[in-house]
Every structure is written in structure tokens, then in C-alpha cells.
Short mmCIF file of C-alpha atoms in Angstrom, two decimals:
data_model
loop_
_atom_site.label_atom_id
_atom_site.label_comp_id
_atom_site.label_asym_id
_atom_site.label_seq_id
_atom_site.Cartn_x
_atom_site.Cartn_y
_atom_site.Cartn_z
CA MET M 87 24.60 -70.66 306.15
CA LEU M 88 25.70 -71.25 309.73
CA GLU M 89 22.46 -73.06 310.47
CA LEU M 90 23.01 -75.27 307.44
CA LEU M 91 26.48 -76.21 308.67
CA GLN M 92 25.12 -76.97 312.14
CA ASN M 93 22.45 -79.20 310.64
CA LEU M 94 25.07 -80.90 308.50
CA LEU M 95 27.23 -81.55 311.53
CA ARG M 96 24.23 -82.98 313.39
CA TRP M 97 23.40 -85.18 310.38
CA LEU M 98 26.96 -86.47 310.11
CA THR M 99 27.41 -87.16 313.80
CA SER M 100 24.07 -88.61 314.87
CA GLY M 101 24.42 -92.26 315.82
CA SER M 102 21.12 -93.35 314.30
CA GLN M 103 22.24 -91.96 310.95
CA TRP M 104 25.26 -94.27 310.95
CA SER M 105 23.62 -97.60 311.79
CA GLY M 106 21.02 -99.80 310.09
CA PRO M 107 20.61 -100.98 306.49
CA ASP M 108 20.25 -97.36 305.22
CA GLY M 109 22.90 -96.03 307.58
CA ILE M 110 26.04 -94.18 306.57
CA ALA M 111 28.24 -97.17 307.51
CA THR M 112 26.38 -99.44 305.04
CA ARG M 113 26.34 -96.79 302.30
CA LEU M 114 30.03 -96.09 302.80
CA LEU M 115 30.89 -99.79 302.44
CA GLU M 116 28.71 -100.09 299.32
CA HIS M 117 30.38 -97.04 297.81
CA LEU M 118 33.80 -98.43 298.66
CA GLN M 119 32.88 -101.77 297.10
CA TYR M 120 31.68 -100.22 293.81
CA SER M 121 34.72 -97.95 293.61
CA LEU M 122 37.38 -100.49 294.49
CA LEU M 123 35.99 -103.25 292.29
CA ALA M 124 35.64 -100.85 289.32
CA THR M 125 39.16 -99.48 289.82
CA LEU M 126 40.62 -102.99 290.12
CA VAL M 127 38.85 -104.25 286.98
CA ALA M 128 39.94 -101.10 285.13
CA ALA M 129 43.53 -101.58 286.29
CA ALA M 130 43.46 -105.26 285.24
CA ILE M 131 42.41 -104.17 281.73
CA ALA M 132 44.39 -100.94 281.42
CA LEU M 133 47.77 -101.83 282.92
CA PRO M 134 48.66 -104.65 280.46
CA VAL M 135 47.45 -102.53 277.53
CA GLY M 136 49.43 -99.48 278.64
CA LEU M 137 52.56 -101.54 279.34
CA LEU M 138 52.33 -103.32 276.00
CA ILE M 139 51.86 -100.08 274.05
CA GLY M 140 54.72 -98.50 275.95
CA HIS M 141 57.05 -101.48 275.52
CA THR M 142 56.42 -102.10 271.83
CA GLY M 143 55.91 -98.45 270.90
CA ARG M 144 52.97 -99.60 268.79
CA GLY M 145 49.52 -98.11 269.18
CA ALA M 146 50.75 -94.89 270.81
CA PHE M 147 48.19 -93.03 268.73
CA LEU M 148 45.49 -95.23 270.27
CA ALA M 149 46.74 -94.63 273.81
CA ILE M 150 46.76 -90.86 273.40
CA ASN M 151 43.38 -90.61 271.72
CA LEU M 152 41.75 -93.10 274.05
CA SER M 153 42.09 -90.63 276.90
CA GLY M 154 40.36 -87.89 274.94
CA PHE M 155 37.59 -90.27 273.94
CA GLY M 156 37.16 -91.53 277.49
CA ARG M 157 36.88 -88.02 278.85
CA ALA M 158 34.39 -87.08 276.15
CA LEU M 159 32.05 -90.00 276.89
CA PRO M 160 29.12 -88.68 278.96
CA THR M 161 28.87 -91.01 281.97
CA VAL M 162 25.18 -90.31 282.60
CA GLY M 163 24.39 -91.29 279.02
CA LEU M 164 26.43 -94.47 279.28
CA VAL M 165 24.73 -95.48 282.54
CA THR M 166 21.30 -94.88 281.04
CA LEU M 167 22.16 -96.77 277.88
CA VAL M 168 23.54 -99.84 279.65
CA PHE M 169 20.60 -99.70 282.06
CA LEU M 170 18.11 -99.79 279.17
CA ALA M 171 20.05 -102.64 277.59
CA SER M 172 20.60 -104.79 280.68
CA GLY M 173 17.69 -103.97 282.96
CA LEU M 174 18.02 -103.60 286.70
CA SER M 175 21.50 -104.94 287.41
CA MET M 176 24.90 -103.71 288.52
CA TRP M 177 26.14 -103.72 284.91
CA PRO M 178 25.41 -100.02 284.21
CA VAL M 179 27.35 -98.96 287.30
CA TYR M 180 30.42 -101.08 286.68
CA VAL M 181 30.55 -100.58 282.90
CA SER M 182 30.48 -96.79 283.23
CA LEU M 183 32.96 -96.64 286.10
CA VAL M 184 35.40 -98.96 284.32
CA ALA M 185 34.97 -96.97 281.08
CA LEU M 186 35.82 -93.85 283.05
CA ALA M 187 38.94 -95.29 284.68
CA VAL M 188 40.53 -97.32 281.85
CA PRO M 189 41.62 -94.37 279.65
CA VAL M 190 43.17 -92.52 282.61
CA ILE M 191 45.24 -95.57 283.60
CA VAL M 192 46.23 -96.49 280.02
CA THR M 193 47.47 -92.99 279.16
CA ASN M 194 49.41 -92.56 282.38
CA THR M 195 50.98 -96.01 282.07
CA TYR M 196 51.92 -95.27 278.48
CA ALA M 197 53.30 -91.84 279.44
CA GLY M 198 55.39 -93.46 282.18
CA MET M 199 56.78 -96.05 279.75
CA ALA M 200 57.46 -93.42 277.09
CA ALA M 201 59.41 -91.34 279.61
CA VAL M 202 61.91 -94.17 280.20
CA ASP M 203 65.28 -93.18 278.72
CA PRO M 204 65.79 -95.25 275.53
CA GLU M 205 69.48 -95.64 276.39
CA VAL M 206 68.57 -97.38 279.64
CA ARG M 207 66.37 -99.74 277.65
CA ASP M 208 69.15 -100.38 275.12
CA ALA M 209 71.65 -101.00 277.92
CA ALA M 210 69.34 -103.62 279.43
CA ARG M 211 68.97 -105.33 276.03
CA GLY M 212 72.72 -105.09 275.47
CA GLN M 213 73.28 -106.98 278.69
CA GLY M 214 71.29 -109.84 277.23
CA MET M 215 67.98 -109.28 279.01
CA ARG M 216 64.93 -110.86 277.40
CA TRP M 217 61.98 -108.62 276.51
CA TYR M 218 60.03 -109.56 279.62
CA GLN M 219 63.06 -108.92 281.81
CA VAL M 220 63.46 -105.47 280.24
CA LEU M 221 59.76 -104.83 280.76
CA PHE M 222 59.45 -105.98 284.36
CA GLN M 223 62.91 -105.26 285.76
CA VAL M 224 63.78 -102.03 283.97
CA GLU M 225 60.84 -100.23 282.37
CA LEU M 226 58.13 -101.00 284.92
CA PRO M 227 60.08 -99.79 287.98
CA LEU M 228 61.04 -96.58 286.18
CA ALA M 229 57.48 -95.97 284.97
CA LEU M 230 55.84 -96.78 288.31
CA PRO M 231 55.55 -93.23 289.69
CA LEU M 232 53.48 -92.11 286.68
CA ILE M 233 51.51 -95.37 286.69
CA MET M 234 50.64 -94.78 290.35
CA THR M 235 49.57 -91.22 289.55
CA GLY M 236 47.23 -92.63 286.92
CA LEU M 237 45.76 -95.11 289.40
CA ARG M 238 45.23 -92.36 291.99
CA LEU M 239 43.56 -90.04 289.48
CA ALA M 240 41.34 -92.87 288.24
CA CYS M 241 40.42 -93.86 291.79
CA VAL M 242 39.38 -90.31 292.76
CA GLN M 243 37.26 -89.97 289.62
CA VAL M 244 35.63 -93.35 290.17
CA VAL M 245 34.75 -92.56 293.80
CA ALA M 246 33.23 -89.20 292.81
CA THR M 247 31.29 -90.79 289.95
CA ALA M 248 30.12 -93.93 291.81
CA THR M 249 27.33 -91.61 293.01
CA ILE M 250 25.49 -92.61 289.81
CA ALA M 251 24.80 -96.08 291.29
CA ALA M 252 21.92 -94.42 293.14
CA TYR M 253 20.55 -93.08 289.84
CA VAL M 254 19.87 -96.66 288.71
CA SER M 255 18.43 -97.45 292.17
CA PHE M 256 21.42 -99.00 293.87
CA GLY M 257 23.14 -97.94 297.07
CA GLY M 258 26.34 -96.13 297.89
CA LEU M 259 26.70 -92.57 299.09
CA GLY M 260 24.90 -91.32 295.99
CA ARG M 261 21.67 -92.42 297.76
CA TYR M 262 21.90 -89.36 300.03
CA VAL M 263 22.54 -87.07 297.08
CA PHE M 264 19.66 -88.39 294.94
CA ASP M 265 17.21 -88.91 297.84
CA GLY M 266 18.07 -85.46 299.18
CA LEU M 267 17.53 -84.02 295.71
CA ALA M 268 14.12 -85.71 295.42
CA GLN M 269 13.09 -84.57 298.91
CA ARG M 270 14.63 -81.08 298.52
CA ASP M 271 16.64 -81.90 301.63
CA LEU M 272 19.83 -79.89 301.22
CA VAL M 273 21.45 -81.19 304.42
CA GLN M 274 21.23 -84.76 303.14
CA VAL M 275 22.74 -83.81 299.74
CA LEU M 276 25.51 -81.89 301.44
CA GLY M 277 26.14 -84.80 303.82
CA GLY M 278 26.42 -87.26 300.92
CA ALA M 279 28.77 -84.96 299.01
CA VAL M 280 31.01 -84.45 302.05
CA LEU M 281 31.21 -88.21 302.64
CA VAL M 282 32.11 -88.88 298.98
CA ALA M 283 34.81 -86.21 299.10
CA VAL M 284 36.23 -87.57 302.36
CA LEU M 285 36.27 -91.12 300.96
CA ALA M 286 38.00 -90.00 297.75
CA ILE M 287 40.62 -88.00 299.64
CA ALA M 288 41.21 -90.87 302.09
CA LEU M 289 41.73 -93.38 299.25
CA ASP M 290 44.02 -90.93 297.41
CA LEU M 291 46.12 -90.46 300.56
CA ALA M 292 46.25 -94.23 301.11
CA LEU M 293 47.51 -94.76 297.55
CA ALA M 294 49.98 -91.89 298.01
CA GLY M 295 51.23 -93.71 301.11
CA VAL M 296 51.68 -96.94 299.14
CA GLN M 297 53.50 -94.96 296.46
CA ARG M 298 55.83 -93.41 299.02
CA LEU M 299 56.62 -96.83 300.50
CA LEU M 300 57.43 -98.19 297.04
CA PHE M 301 59.74 -95.37 295.93
CA ARG M 302 61.37 -93.98 298.99
CA ASN M 303 64.51 -92.88 297.19
CA ARG M 304 63.07 -91.41 294.00
CA PRO M 305 61.82 -87.85 293.56
CA PRO M 306 58.16 -87.53 292.59
CA ARG M 307 57.38 -86.66 289.00
CA ALA M 308 54.66 -84.49 287.54
CA HIS M 309 51.76 -86.40 286.09
CA ALA M 310 50.70 -86.56 282.44
CA HIS M 311 47.28 -86.25 280.95
CA MET R 210 17.76 -102.96 272.44
CA THR R 211 16.46 -101.57 269.18
CA ILE R 212 17.30 -98.13 267.91
CA ASP R 213 14.81 -96.27 265.78
CA TRP R 214 17.04 -94.47 263.27
CA GLY R 215 14.04 -92.71 261.75
CA TRP R 216 13.75 -90.77 265.01
CA PHE R 217 16.86 -88.75 264.19
CA PRO R 218 15.64 -86.80 261.11
CA ASP R 219 12.21 -86.35 262.74
CA HIS R 220 13.78 -84.56 265.70
CA ARG R 221 16.38 -82.55 263.83
CA SER R 222 15.34 -79.17 265.23
CA THR R 223 15.24 -80.49 268.81
CA LEU R 224 18.71 -81.96 268.40
CA VAL R 225 20.08 -78.69 267.04
CA THR R 226 18.51 -76.71 269.91
CA LEU R 227 19.87 -79.10 272.52
CA THR R 228 23.35 -79.08 270.95
CA LEU R 229 23.41 -75.27 271.04
CA ASP R 230 22.14 -75.37 274.63
CA HIS R 231 24.92 -77.80 275.44
CA LEU R 232 27.56 -75.48 273.98
CA SER R 233 26.15 -72.38 275.65
CA THR R 234 26.73 -74.05 279.02
CA ALA R 235 30.12 -75.65 278.33
CA VAL R 236 31.87 -72.77 276.52
CA PRO R 237 31.22 -70.05 279.16
CA ALA R 238 32.27 -72.53 281.87
CA VAL R 239 35.69 -72.99 280.26
CA LEU R 240 36.07 -69.24 279.64
CA PHE R 241 35.18 -68.34 283.23
CA GLY R 242 37.43 -71.16 284.46
CA LEU R 243 40.31 -69.69 282.46
CA LEU R 244 39.55 -66.18 283.71
CA ILE R 245 39.81 -67.38 287.32
CA ALA R 246 42.60 -69.94 286.83
CA LEU R 247 45.11 -67.62 285.13
CA PRO R 248 45.55 -65.10 287.98
CA LEU R 249 45.38 -67.88 290.58
CA ALA R 250 48.07 -69.83 288.73
CA VAL R 251 50.33 -66.78 288.57
CA ILE R 252 49.90 -66.36 292.33
CA ALA R 253 50.52 -70.08 292.94
CA HIS R 254 53.59 -69.91 290.72
CA ARG R 255 55.13 -66.84 292.35
CA VAL R 256 54.07 -67.22 295.99
CA ARG R 257 55.34 -70.67 296.94
CA PRO R 258 53.52 -70.96 300.30
CA LEU R 259 50.16 -70.48 298.57
CA ARG R 260 50.89 -73.02 295.87
CA GLY R 261 50.12 -76.17 297.86
CA LEU R 262 47.05 -74.55 299.37
CA LEU R 263 45.55 -73.50 296.02
CA LEU R 264 46.30 -76.80 294.26
CA GLY R 265 45.08 -78.81 297.26
CA LEU R 266 41.83 -76.86 297.49
CA SER R 267 41.13 -77.32 293.79
CA ASN R 268 41.82 -81.05 294.09
CA ILE R 269 39.30 -81.32 296.92
CA LEU R 270 36.68 -79.58 294.75
CA PHE R 271 37.36 -82.25 292.13
CA THR R 272 36.34 -85.04 294.54
CA ILE R 273 32.82 -83.69 295.09
CA PRO R 274 30.30 -85.44 292.80
CA SER R 275 29.23 -83.06 290.03
CA ILE R 276 25.53 -83.68 290.70
CA ALA R 277 26.06 -82.58 294.31
CA ILE R 278 27.80 -79.37 293.20
CA PHE R 279 24.82 -78.44 291.01
CA VAL R 280 22.34 -79.12 293.82
CA LEU R 281 24.42 -77.24 296.38
CA LEU R 282 24.50 -74.20 294.11
CA LEU R 283 20.70 -74.20 293.81
CA PRO R 284 20.07 -72.08 296.95
CA VAL R 285 22.59 -69.50 295.70
CA THR R 286 21.92 -69.28 291.98
CA GLY R 287 18.50 -70.94 291.67
CA LEU R 288 17.15 -73.17 288.95
CA THR R 289 18.95 -71.33 286.14
CA ARG R 290 21.66 -71.86 283.58
CA THR R 291 23.98 -69.91 285.91
CA THR R 292 23.94 -72.90 288.27
CA ALA R 293 25.04 -75.26 285.49
CA ILE R 294 27.77 -72.88 284.29
CA THR R 295 29.06 -72.18 287.82
CA GLY R 296 29.22 -75.88 288.67
CA LEU R 297 31.15 -76.69 285.51
CA THR R 298 33.46 -73.71 286.03
CA ILE R 299 34.48 -75.24 289.36
CA TYR R 300 35.44 -78.48 287.56
CA THR R 301 37.35 -76.83 284.71
CA LEU R 302 39.22 -74.75 287.29
CA VAL R 303 40.97 -77.83 288.67
CA VAL R 304 42.49 -78.85 285.32
CA LEU R 305 43.19 -75.30 284.17
CA LEU R 306 44.90 -74.25 287.40
CA ARG R 307 47.14 -77.32 287.53
CA ASN R 308 48.18 -77.05 283.89
CA THR R 309 48.80 -73.30 283.99
CA VAL R 310 51.03 -73.68 287.05
CA GLU R 311 52.86 -76.57 285.34
CA GLY R 312 53.21 -74.45 282.20
CA LEU R 313 54.67 -71.49 284.09
CA ASP R 314 57.00 -73.86 285.96
CA SER R 315 58.27 -75.24 282.66
CA VAL R 316 59.69 -71.85 281.62
CA PRO R 317 63.46 -72.04 282.24
CA THR R 318 64.71 -69.75 285.02
CA LYS R 319 67.45 -68.41 282.74
CA VAL R 320 64.90 -67.20 280.20
CA ARG R 321 63.03 -65.35 282.94
CA GLU R 322 66.26 -63.88 284.28
CA ALA R 323 67.32 -62.77 280.81
CA SER R 324 64.03 -60.92 280.44
CA THR R 325 64.53 -59.23 283.82
CA ALA R 326 68.12 -58.36 282.91
CA MET R 327 66.89 -56.65 279.77
CA GLY R 328 64.83 -54.38 282.00
CA ALA R 329 61.39 -55.98 281.73
CA ARG R 330 59.11 -55.56 284.74
CA PRO R 331 57.49 -58.73 286.19
CA LEU R 332 54.17 -58.04 284.43
CA ARG R 333 55.87 -57.57 281.08
CA THR R 334 57.97 -60.73 281.59
CA LEU R 335 54.75 -62.59 282.37
CA LEU R 336 52.84 -61.34 279.34
CA THR R 337 55.56 -61.39 276.70
CA VAL R 338 57.86 -64.20 277.85
CA GLU R 339 56.34 -66.61 280.36
CA LEU R 340 52.77 -66.93 279.05
CA PRO R 341 53.77 -67.47 275.39
CA LEU R 342 56.29 -70.14 276.41
CA ALA R 343 53.78 -71.79 278.74
CA PHE R 344 51.05 -71.59 276.09
CA PRO R 345 51.29 -75.21 274.81
CA VAL R 346 50.96 -76.66 278.33
CA ILE R 347 48.13 -74.22 279.18
CA MET R 348 46.37 -75.19 275.93
CA ALA R 349 46.69 -78.87 276.85
CA GLY R 350 44.76 -77.98 280.00
CA VAL R 351 42.17 -76.00 278.04
CA ARG R 352 41.62 -79.00 275.75
CA VAL R 353 41.12 -81.39 278.67
CA ALA R 354 38.86 -78.90 280.46
CA THR R 355 36.74 -78.32 277.35
CA VAL R 356 36.25 -82.01 276.59
CA MET R 357 35.47 -82.68 280.25
CA ALA R 358 33.02 -79.77 280.46
CA ILE R 359 31.15 -80.95 277.35
CA SER R 360 30.78 -84.46 278.76
CA LEU R 361 29.75 -83.12 282.19
CA VAL R 362 27.02 -80.76 280.93
CA SER R 363 24.71 -83.81 280.82
CA VAL R 364 24.87 -84.08 284.59
CA ALA R 365 23.11 -80.70 284.82
CA SER R 366 20.04 -82.32 283.26
CA TYR R 367 18.98 -83.21 286.82
CA ILE R 368 18.40 -79.50 287.36
CA GLY R 369 16.96 -79.03 283.87
CA TYR R 370 19.92 -77.39 282.08
CA GLY R 371 21.76 -80.40 280.74
CA GLY R 372 21.62 -79.68 277.01
CA LEU R 373 21.92 -83.04 275.27
CA GLY R 374 21.63 -84.65 278.72
CA GLN R 375 17.87 -83.97 278.53
CA LEU R 376 17.82 -86.82 275.98
CA PHE R 377 19.18 -89.21 278.63
CA THR R 378 16.48 -88.32 281.13
CA ASP R 379 13.85 -88.55 278.40
CA GLY R 380 15.01 -92.00 277.25
CA PHE R 381 15.36 -93.24 280.83
CA GLN R 382 11.84 -92.16 281.81
CA ARG R 383 10.19 -93.59 278.70
CA ASN R 384 12.39 -96.72 278.64
CA TYR R 385 13.28 -95.72 275.06
CA PRO R 386 16.99 -96.03 274.10
CA THR R 387 16.98 -94.02 270.84
CA PRO R 388 17.26 -90.50 272.36
CA VAL R 389 19.95 -91.77 274.73
CA VAL R 390 22.04 -93.06 271.82
CA ALA R 391 21.49 -89.75 270.01
CA GLY R 392 22.63 -87.83 273.10
CA VAL R 393 25.76 -89.93 273.60
CA ILE R 394 26.78 -89.69 269.92
CA LEU R 395 26.16 -85.94 269.64
CA SER R 396 27.92 -85.22 272.94
CA LEU R 397 30.95 -87.24 271.79
CA VAL R 398 31.04 -85.58 268.38
CA LEU R 399 30.72 -82.14 269.97
CA ALA R 400 33.66 -82.84 272.30
CA LEU R 401 35.86 -84.16 269.50
CA VAL R 402 35.03 -81.22 267.19
CA ALA R 403 35.73 -78.72 270.00
CA ASP R 404 39.05 -80.44 270.64
CA ALA R 405 39.97 -80.25 266.94
CA VAL R 406 39.12 -76.53 266.92
CA LEU R 407 41.39 -75.95 269.93
CA VAL R 408 44.24 -77.89 268.31
CA THR R 409 43.90 -75.66 265.23
CA ILE R 410 43.92 -72.51 267.39
CA GLN R 411 47.03 -73.73 269.16
CA TRP R 412 48.75 -74.47 265.84
CA LEU R 413 47.89 -71.01 264.52
CA CYS R 414 49.09 -69.30 267.71
CA THR R 415 52.49 -71.02 267.98
CA PRO R 416 54.29 -70.46 264.67
CA TRP R 417 57.65 -70.84 266.43
CA LEU R 418 56.90 -74.46 267.28
CA ARG R 419 55.98 -75.38 263.72
CA ARG R 420 59.42 -74.89 262.21
CA ARG R 421 60.98 -77.36 264.62
CA ALA R 422 58.57 -80.18 263.79
#
């Protein structure tokens, strides 16, 4: 066990491991690129949907069940399926990561909107605010903590799952996991897993920092599923 | 991409076997997760300093790719179903722990104090007052954990115990989409049926919530 940890430390800290086209630096950037792009695309799809469902109160059934469906979808199966349909391209990676993140963001956005006190909403309408003013100036700021929680949760899941890019022969930190698995090289697998975890935690902390900057005077709320 | 629907009836027995395999990995994982999460959640709920530590540790476990967890367990548990179940237990633990702590937190302090005032010891308060009141929130966690475990079993197909996930590997290697579609559909159906069963159990176990609705 101790020897394994020493080897892992050597693997993580050796300079040659970090440089070059197969180096950790390159893999880390690839992983970051897959994860960020997928999370951004997912947010661009999920945020308007969640806000609309929350604002109109229509389609709540859809929002709630979407999260269950999204969680139930086996990512490996989806990757394989899109891979067989599209051939060797980035489609399988992005489709599955976006499919993973959209339900999480939609449900949390909806939950945040649903938690807004109806009387506050009525007061805003009573003051003559138009629907978009109510949405963007009243509901959105109040729902933001839960929306941010959804984005953080989605981001962590996407980073952990972006490992599958290596399964369809692309890069990212999953390379170490899959190559290590093929070569029965435990140190490499462990190294890849540690790097993924560190990246996910770092991104989560960064988003938590953004969240704290945005709502300095509001207490944090528990998140919804 | 063409799907050969005739493949389905031809492979009925294989599909049944794989579905049962799938369940026999996912169900124990959730049960073990619950067995570990409940005492940990009670500790996290009662001993405040440990709360952040326990929840933080479980969140870190959640960031490790599932495939890596399975591989890392190989030296300990070998190429067996135990590896698949242990790996999934680690994942269910995260959801179950968080929800059980949230559930226990949601019990009003006054209710707990009333129970103590009536002479109930902490263990009795926990079993007869706190856990029943926290039950809906805990069950929400069990539902999420179950659905997640069922979808994650497929990942264990890399170590040969993936249940319906074997169909993904098979289709991928032969460049043949039909088994992959079968695996995705069956895995989805299994998760949704399991969720429906849990909703029914919850409904049967909480008669006091039914009258209000």
C-alpha cells in the first residue's frame, strides 16, 4: 500500500509525465475543455427551460421526471450508441455529457423558481412589472442559490464522467484510467483518478467562490434533487 | 444505424439473465449503502464537528470516476461481483448520507424535545420519532441512489460484472447497435420500475401523510 502511494507520488510529480503531447498538462486541458464545453452547452439548454417551467408553472411534471430519467440513462450505453451512429467523432462524448448535465440543471432551476414566495411574485406584478421584469428582477435573483447548486452538481458529475472520452479513443484524463486498465498499471489508473477528483473539486470550489461573490448577504440554502 | 428487432425474441433468455445479474449488483449496493449511511448520518447529525468531515469525504468520493473505483478495488476484492457491489455502494453512500442527514435535520427541535420530556432515551427518540419523520426525505435519497446504481452497474462491465452493460461492450466490439439499444432500454425500464416500487413502499409506510393530501 505504502509502495503504491510512493509510486503514485512519483508518477504525479515527475516532470516528464507532465510535458509532451501525452503529458498530464495536455490531458488536463483536454479534460477541462470537454467538461466546460459540455457544462456550458447543457446550461444554455437547461437554464431557459427550467426558468420557463418555473415562471409559467407549466410542465412541472416534466421537470421533475426529467431528472429521474436522466439519472436512469446509462452513460456508457449512450456513448456506445452515439459512437455506433456517428463514427469516430466528438459527438458521443458531448451528447452523453450534455444528457447527463441537463436534467440536473433543469430540476434545480425549477426547484429554485418553485421556492420563490408566491406573494413576492404577486407583489412584483401588483407594482406593474412585466413578466420578463418579474422573471429577471425578482424570481431569478431569489432562485439563484439553488440554480448555482445545480450548476455545481452538474459540473462535478460531468468532470467525473468525461473520463469516457478515452473509451471512444479521445483524450482527457480518462486516457490514464483506460490505458492503465489495459496495461494493468494500477499507478497510472490511480494517478488519472486522483487528477479527475482534484479537477472536479477545484472547479466546484471555483463555482462556490463565484456563488459567494454573487450572494454575499444571503444565507446558503440546501439543494434539491 | 439499423436495429434488428428480431434479435430481441431470439435472445430472450440472455436478456433475462443479464437483467437479473444487473439487479443482483444494484440492489445489494443500495442495501449496503443504507446500512453504512444510517449510522454515519446519525453521527453526522448529532456530532456537529464530524458533520462537515463526513459530508466532505463522501463528496470527494463522488468525484472519482466510477470506472476508476472499480479498477482500484480490483487488488482488494479481485475480479468478482464483490468489486462491482463495493464500488456502487461507495456511490450510493454519497446520496444516502446527504439525504439522511437532511431528513434528520428537518425534524423540528420541539418535537425532539417533547419526546425527551416524555422520558424517551436518545435511541428511542431516534427510532420512534426522528426516523419516521425523516422517512420521506430518506426515501427520496433511496430512490435517487437506486436509480443511479442501476444506471451505473453498466460501468462495471469493464471488469466483467456489468449486467446489461455487457450488451454495450458486445455491441461496441462487433460494431452492432442492436444489443446496445436493448441494454439502454432494459436498463431504463429497470430503473423506472424500481423507482415505482420504492414510491409504492413509501406510500404504504407513511399512512399519516396520505390523509393530508
